[in-house]
Amino acid sequence: KNEVEQSPQNLTAQEGEFITINCSYSVGISALHWLQQHPGGGIVSLFMLSSGKKKHGRLIATINIQEKHSSLHITASHPRDSAVYICAVRPSYNTDKLIFGTGTRLQVFP
Amino acid sequence: DSGVTQTPKHLITATGQRVTLRCSPRSGDLSVYWYQQSLDQGLQFLIQYYNGEERAKGNILERFSAQQFPDLHSELNLSSLELGDSALYFCASSPGWGTWTEAFFGQGTRLTVV
């Protein structure tokens, strides 16, 4: 079983829809990252969080440490949000390491 | 632009060959991380260097090696290449290590072994 699980694996949406991507992990962590990977391949860091909630534009990330769960929300989705979203955790036993989920492929249609 | 530069962007080579991938971290960042992203395995941590010293090792094959130079750029050497080594190789850098450390990724090098 992977230490980091994401759901769903694939997601399609119409422009304007509210989107939620989930991440569950099984290890104690010091931080959790949400990353975005566009079709060209480059990876952009969206959020790093260890508690609570962060917001940047239309993106909101939340984390519940007790439940070992994080969500990434996209409000008013747009075709340019189409990308792979990857959850990654820094385990407490080795904070130099990042353990990645397998990613959620999001396609937003106009 | 993350500030992390990787060269080359694309590389096509034959089985059995050796290649070197280069990474220049963001100005001031002391840590460099290498990751491999293959179609069937997702992103896997390979190795980390901090200020010239190897700090952590992940799923790196013995045929692969890396180093970080005094100017903090890093190179990942892949030798005796096999078809299965075809992947995207990412470099990331961060100011230090551990908690609260953000990581900034390069654009990746796409390696194709034929």
mmCIF file of C-alpha atoms in Angstrom:
data_model
loop_
_atom_site.group_PDB
_atom_site.id
_atom_site.type_symbol
_atom_site.label_atom_id
_atom_site.label_comp_id
_atom_site.label_asym_id
_atom_site.label_seq_id
_atom_site.Cartn_x
_atom_site.Cartn_y
_atom_site.Cartn_z
ATOM 1 C CA LYS A 1 0.000 0.000 0.000
ATOM 2 C CA ASN A 2 1.335 3.439 -0.908
ATOM 3 C CA GLU A 3 2.071 5.778 1.970
ATOM 4 C CA VAL A 4 0.303 8.578 0.076
ATOM 5 C CA GLU A 5 -2.967 7.953 -1.728
ATOM 6 C CA GLN A 6 -4.819 10.423 -3.908
ATOM 7 C CA SER A 7 -8.347 10.381 -5.214
ATOM 8 C CA PRO A 8 -9.689 10.546 -7.748
ATOM 9 C CA GLN A 9 -7.022 9.452 -10.252
ATOM 10 C CA ASN A 10 -8.780 11.257 -13.077
ATOM 11 C CA LEU A 11 -11.254 14.090 -12.963
ATOM 12 C CA THR A 12 -13.119 15.952 -15.680
ATOM 13 C CA ALA A 13 -15.107 19.099 -15.058
ATOM 14 C CA GLN A 14 -16.946 21.839 -16.865
ATOM 15 C CA GLU A 15 -15.602 25.335 -16.625
ATOM 16 C CA GLY A 16 -16.868 27.047 -13.501
ATOM 17 C CA GLU A 17 -17.290 23.898 -11.414
ATOM 18 C CA PHE A 18 -15.947 23.524 -7.884
ATOM 19 C CA ILE A 19 -13.295 20.798 -7.718
ATOM 20 C CA THR A 20 -11.963 18.783 -4.818
ATOM 21 C CA ILE A 21 -8.923 16.509 -4.878
ATOM 22 C CA ASN A 22 -8.185 14.372 -1.838
ATOM 23 C CA CYS A 23 -4.950 13.108 -0.330
ATOM 24 C CA SER A 24 -4.627 10.581 2.485
ATOM 25 C CA TYR A 25 -1.364 9.484 4.047
ATOM 26 C CA SER A 26 -0.371 6.831 6.519
ATOM 27 C CA VAL A 27 2.790 8.239 8.116
ATOM 28 C CA GLY A 28 3.393 11.008 10.595
ATOM 29 C CA ILE A 29 4.399 14.112 8.700
ATOM 30 C CA SER A 30 6.067 17.441 9.257
ATOM 31 C CA ALA A 31 4.563 19.047 6.141
ATOM 32 C CA LEU A 32 2.431 18.356 3.102
ATOM 33 C CA HIS A 33 2.912 19.836 -0.353
ATOM 34 C CA TRP A 34 0.496 20.263 -3.227
ATOM 35 C CA LEU A 35 2.205 20.388 -6.610
ATOM 36 C CA GLN A 36 0.921 21.118 -10.088
ATOM 37 C CA GLN A 37 2.388 19.506 -13.192
ATOM 38 C CA HIS A 38 1.373 20.886 -16.557
ATOM 39 C CA PRO A 39 1.358 18.870 -19.795
ATOM 40 C CA GLY A 40 4.774 20.284 -20.656
ATOM 41 C CA GLY A 41 6.098 18.455 -17.599
ATOM 42 C CA GLY A 42 7.256 21.242 -15.305
ATOM 43 C CA ILE A 43 6.317 21.037 -11.634
ATOM 44 C CA VAL A 44 5.129 24.041 -9.675
ATOM 45 C CA SER A 45 4.728 24.101 -5.919
ATOM 46 C CA LEU A 46 1.241 25.353 -5.015
ATOM 47 C CA PHE A 47 1.144 24.997 -1.239
ATOM 48 C CA MET A 48 3.154 23.760 1.677
ATOM 49 C CA LEU A 49 1.148 23.299 4.855
ATOM 50 C CA SER A 50 1.361 21.593 8.210
ATOM 51 C CA SER A 51 -1.957 22.675 9.728
ATOM 52 C CA GLY A 52 -5.205 24.418 8.939
ATOM 53 C CA LYS A 53 -5.885 26.020 5.637
ATOM 54 C CA LYS A 54 -4.158 28.115 2.993
ATOM 55 C CA LYS A 55 -5.672 30.085 0.123
ATOM 56 C CA HIS A 56 -4.091 31.442 -3.018
ATOM 57 C CA GLY A 57 -6.436 32.939 -5.577
ATOM 58 C CA ARG A 58 -8.972 30.280 -6.539
ATOM 59 C CA LEU A 59 -7.011 27.511 -4.841
ATOM 60 C CA ILE A 60 -7.611 26.412 -1.264
ATOM 61 C CA ALA A 61 -5.692 23.689 0.562
ATOM 62 C CA THR A 62 -6.731 22.197 3.886
ATOM 63 C CA ILE A 63 -5.141 19.618 6.119
ATOM 64 C CA ASN A 64 -6.410 17.573 9.056
ATOM 65 C CA ILE A 65 -3.383 16.168 10.852
ATOM 66 C CA GLN A 66 -5.417 13.921 13.173
ATOM 67 C CA GLU A 67 -7.209 12.292 10.248
ATOM 68 C CA LYS A 68 -4.086 12.274 8.050
ATOM 69 C CA HIS A 69 -5.985 13.880 5.219
ATOM 70 C CA SER A 70 -5.649 16.925 2.983
ATOM 71 C CA SER A 71 -7.840 18.399 0.283
ATOM 72 C CA LEU A 72 -7.133 20.750 -2.587
ATOM 73 C CA HIS A 73 -10.099 22.777 -3.768
ATOM 74 C CA ILE A 74 -10.351 24.792 -6.975
ATOM 75 C CA THR A 75 -13.196 27.274 -7.136
ATOM 76 C CA ALA A 76 -14.611 28.496 -10.462
ATOM 77 C CA SER A 77 -12.441 26.054 -12.425
ATOM 78 C CA HIS A 78 -10.996 27.120 -15.761
ATOM 79 C CA PRO A 79 -9.495 25.160 -18.673
ATOM 80 C CA ARG A 80 -6.061 26.518 -17.741
ATOM 81 C CA ASP A 81 -6.371 24.568 -14.459
ATOM 82 C CA SER A 82 -6.033 21.364 -16.496
ATOM 83 C CA ALA A 83 -2.969 19.632 -15.123
ATOM 84 C CA VAL A 84 -1.851 16.814 -12.866
ATOM 85 C CA TYR A 85 -2.074 17.672 -9.175
ATOM 86 C CA ILE A 86 0.323 15.826 -6.917
ATOM 87 C CA CYS A 87 0.243 15.532 -3.149
ATOM 88 C CA ALA A 88 3.581 14.961 -1.422
ATOM 89 C CA VAL A 89 4.413 14.575 2.264
ATOM 90 C CA ARG A 90 7.554 15.071 4.336
ATOM 91 C CA PRO A 91 7.555 12.152 6.771
ATOM 92 C CA SER A 92 8.514 12.914 10.362
ATOM 93 C CA TYR A 93 11.025 10.031 10.318
ATOM 94 C CA ASN A 94 12.994 11.746 7.518
ATOM 95 C CA THR A 95 12.102 15.348 6.864
ATOM 96 C CA ASP A 96 14.515 15.530 3.933
ATOM 97 C CA LYS A 97 12.389 13.122 2.003
ATOM 98 C CA LEU A 98 9.272 13.773 -0.074
ATOM 99 C CA ILE A 99 6.860 10.897 -0.632
ATOM 100 C CA PHE A 100 4.601 11.505 -3.594
ATOM 101 C CA GLY A 101 1.080 10.446 -4.410
ATOM 102 C CA THR A 102 0.428 9.170 -7.908
ATOM 103 C CA GLY A 103 -1.339 12.357 -8.922
ATOM 104 C CA THR A 104 -4.799 13.395 -10.036
ATOM 105 C CA ARG A 105 -5.217 14.249 -13.701
ATOM 106 C CA LEU A 106 -7.708 17.120 -14.045
ATOM 107 C CA GLN A 107 -9.262 18.201 -17.313
ATOM 108 C CA VAL A 108 -11.523 21.240 -17.354
ATOM 109 C CA PHE A 109 -13.611 21.719 -20.489
ATOM 110 C CA PRO A 110 -14.985 25.072 -21.659
ATOM 111 C CA ASP B 1 10.042 30.559 -13.299
ATOM 112 C CA SER B 2 11.198 28.644 -10.219
ATOM 113 C CA GLY B 3 14.814 29.753 -10.542
ATOM 114 C CA VAL B 4 16.022 26.155 -10.830
ATOM 115 C CA THR B 5 17.651 25.426 -14.181
ATOM 116 C CA GLN B 6 18.039 21.980 -15.683
ATOM 117 C CA THR B 7 19.908 21.074 -18.835
ATOM 118 C CA PRO B 8 19.398 19.566 -21.271
ATOM 119 C CA LYS B 9 15.598 19.638 -21.627
ATOM 120 C CA HIS B 10 15.561 16.562 -23.833
ATOM 121 C CA LEU B 11 18.045 13.751 -24.319
ATOM 122 C CA ILE B 12 17.847 10.739 -26.585
ATOM 123 C CA THR B 13 20.501 8.091 -26.262
ATOM 124 C CA ALA B 14 21.100 4.410 -26.866
ATOM 125 C CA THR B 15 21.130 1.543 -24.399
ATOM 126 C CA GLY B 16 24.474 1.039 -22.708
ATOM 127 C CA GLN B 17 25.434 4.695 -22.970
ATOM 128 C CA ARG B 18 26.204 7.197 -20.212
ATOM 129 C CA VAL B 19 24.646 10.634 -19.797
ATOM 130 C CA THR B 20 25.012 13.564 -17.413
ATOM 131 C CA LEU B 21 22.127 15.744 -16.329
ATOM 132 C CA ARG B 22 22.851 19.145 -14.863
ATOM 133 C CA CYS B 23 21.004 21.228 -12.324
ATOM 134 C CA SER B 24 21.628 24.775 -11.142
ATOM 135 C CA PRO B 25 19.727 25.550 -7.930
ATOM 136 C CA ARG B 26 18.063 28.824 -7.028
ATOM 137 C CA SER B 27 20.474 31.473 -5.872
ATOM 138 C CA GLY B 28 21.221 30.901 -2.201
ATOM 139 C CA ASP B 29 19.724 27.402 -2.001
ATOM 140 C CA LEU B 30 22.079 24.854 -0.482
ATOM 141 C CA SER B 31 20.010 21.686 -0.962
ATOM 142 C CA VAL B 32 19.556 19.916 -4.283
ATOM 143 C CA TYR B 33 17.217 16.966 -4.736
ATOM 144 C CA TRP B 34 16.938 14.628 -7.715
ATOM 145 C CA TYR B 35 13.720 12.837 -8.622
ATOM 146 C CA GLN B 36 12.759 10.382 -11.323
ATOM 147 C CA GLN B 37 9.279 10.315 -12.843
ATOM 148 C CA SER B 38 8.489 7.304 -14.976
ATOM 149 C CA LEU B 39 5.098 6.453 -16.435
ATOM 150 C CA ASP B 40 4.503 3.421 -14.244
ATOM 151 C CA GLN B 41 6.060 4.638 -10.992
ATOM 152 C CA GLY B 42 5.219 8.293 -10.512
ATOM 153 C CA LEU B 43 7.749 10.570 -8.827
ATOM 154 C CA GLN B 44 10.495 8.834 -6.896
ATOM 155 C CA PHE B 45 13.137 10.464 -4.750
ATOM 156 C CA LEU B 46 16.659 9.576 -5.878
ATOM 157 C CA ILE B 47 19.159 11.545 -3.835
ATOM 158 C CA GLN B 48 19.763 14.793 -1.951
ATOM 159 C CA TYR B 49 22.861 16.912 -1.548
ATOM 160 C CA TYR B 50 23.313 19.684 0.953
ATOM 161 C CA ASN B 51 26.214 22.119 0.565
ATOM 162 C CA GLY B 52 28.295 19.613 -1.353
ATOM 163 C CA GLU B 53 27.620 16.593 0.852
ATOM 164 C CA GLU B 54 25.271 13.702 0.201
ATOM 165 C CA ARG B 55 22.500 13.973 2.781
ATOM 166 C CA ALA B 56 19.838 11.429 1.865
ATOM 167 C CA LYS B 57 19.488 8.584 -0.578
ATOM 168 C CA GLY B 58 16.312 7.134 -2.004
ATOM 169 C CA ASN B 59 15.658 4.581 -4.714
ATOM 170 C CA ILE B 60 18.790 5.329 -6.685
ATOM 171 C CA LEU B 61 20.302 2.539 -8.739
ATOM 172 C CA GLU B 62 23.994 1.710 -8.415
ATOM 173 C CA ARG B 63 24.397 2.660 -12.091
ATOM 174 C CA PHE B 64 23.396 6.204 -11.140
ATOM 175 C CA SER B 65 25.517 8.663 -9.215
ATOM 176 C CA ALA B 66 25.382 12.340 -8.393
ATOM 177 C CA GLN B 67 27.521 15.077 -6.977
ATOM 178 C CA GLN B 68 27.213 18.685 -5.936
ATOM 179 C CA PHE B 69 30.042 21.038 -6.795
ATOM 180 C CA PRO B 70 31.453 23.979 -4.785
ATOM 181 C CA ASP B 71 29.343 26.409 -6.813
ATOM 182 C CA LEU B 72 26.335 24.290 -5.667
ATOM 183 C CA HIS B 73 25.304 23.063 -9.092
ATOM 184 C CA SER B 74 24.678 19.351 -9.242
ATOM 185 C CA GLU B 75 25.070 16.625 -11.822
ATOM 186 C CA LEU B 76 23.295 13.302 -12.061
ATOM 187 C CA ASN B 77 25.242 10.658 -13.949
ATOM 188 C CA LEU B 78 23.362 7.737 -15.456
ATOM 189 C CA SER B 79 25.425 4.902 -16.886
ATOM 190 C CA SER B 80 24.848 1.561 -18.660
ATOM 191 C CA LEU B 81 21.479 2.926 -19.643
ATOM 192 C CA GLU B 82 18.533 0.599 -20.099
ATOM 193 C CA LEU B 83 15.196 1.149 -21.812
ATOM 194 C CA GLY B 84 13.541 1.327 -18.403
ATOM 195 C CA ASP B 85 15.599 4.376 -17.477
ATOM 196 C CA SER B 86 13.530 6.455 -19.884
ATOM 197 C CA ALA B 87 11.820 9.005 -17.669
ATOM 198 C CA LEU B 88 11.575 12.618 -16.657
ATOM 199 C CA TYR B 89 14.315 13.585 -14.251
ATOM 200 C CA PHE B 90 13.613 16.537 -12.000
ATOM 201 C CA CYS B 91 15.894 18.569 -9.847
ATOM 202 C CA ALA B 92 14.594 20.656 -6.963
ATOM 203 C CA SER B 93 16.343 23.029 -4.601
ATOM 204 C CA SER B 94 15.582 24.484 -1.220
ATOM 205 C CA PRO B 95 17.332 26.791 1.222
ATOM 206 C CA GLY B 96 18.062 24.065 3.760
ATOM 207 C CA TRP B 97 16.353 20.892 4.815
ATOM 208 C CA GLY B 98 13.620 19.616 7.069
ATOM 209 C CA THR B 99 10.436 21.187 8.269
ATOM 210 C CA TRP B 100 9.221 24.424 6.755
ATOM 211 C CA THR B 101 11.452 24.054 3.764
ATOM 212 C CA GLU B 102 9.809 24.880 0.466
ATOM 213 C CA ALA B 103 11.112 23.091 -2.617
ATOM 214 C CA PHE B 104 11.412 24.647 -6.050
ATOM 215 C CA PHE B 105 11.485 22.359 -9.078
ATOM 216 C CA GLY B 106 13.268 22.679 -12.390
ATOM 217 C CA GLN B 107 11.507 22.011 -15.681
ATOM 218 C CA GLY B 108 12.933 18.527 -15.907
ATOM 219 C CA THR B 109 15.078 16.599 -18.374
ATOM 220 C CA ARG B 110 13.209 14.106 -20.518
ATOM 221 C CA LEU B 111 15.488 11.132 -21.123
ATOM 222 C CA THR B 112 14.615 8.662 -23.840
ATOM 223 C CA VAL B 113 16.711 5.507 -24.124
ATOM 224 C CA VAL B 114 16.354 3.701 -27.451
#
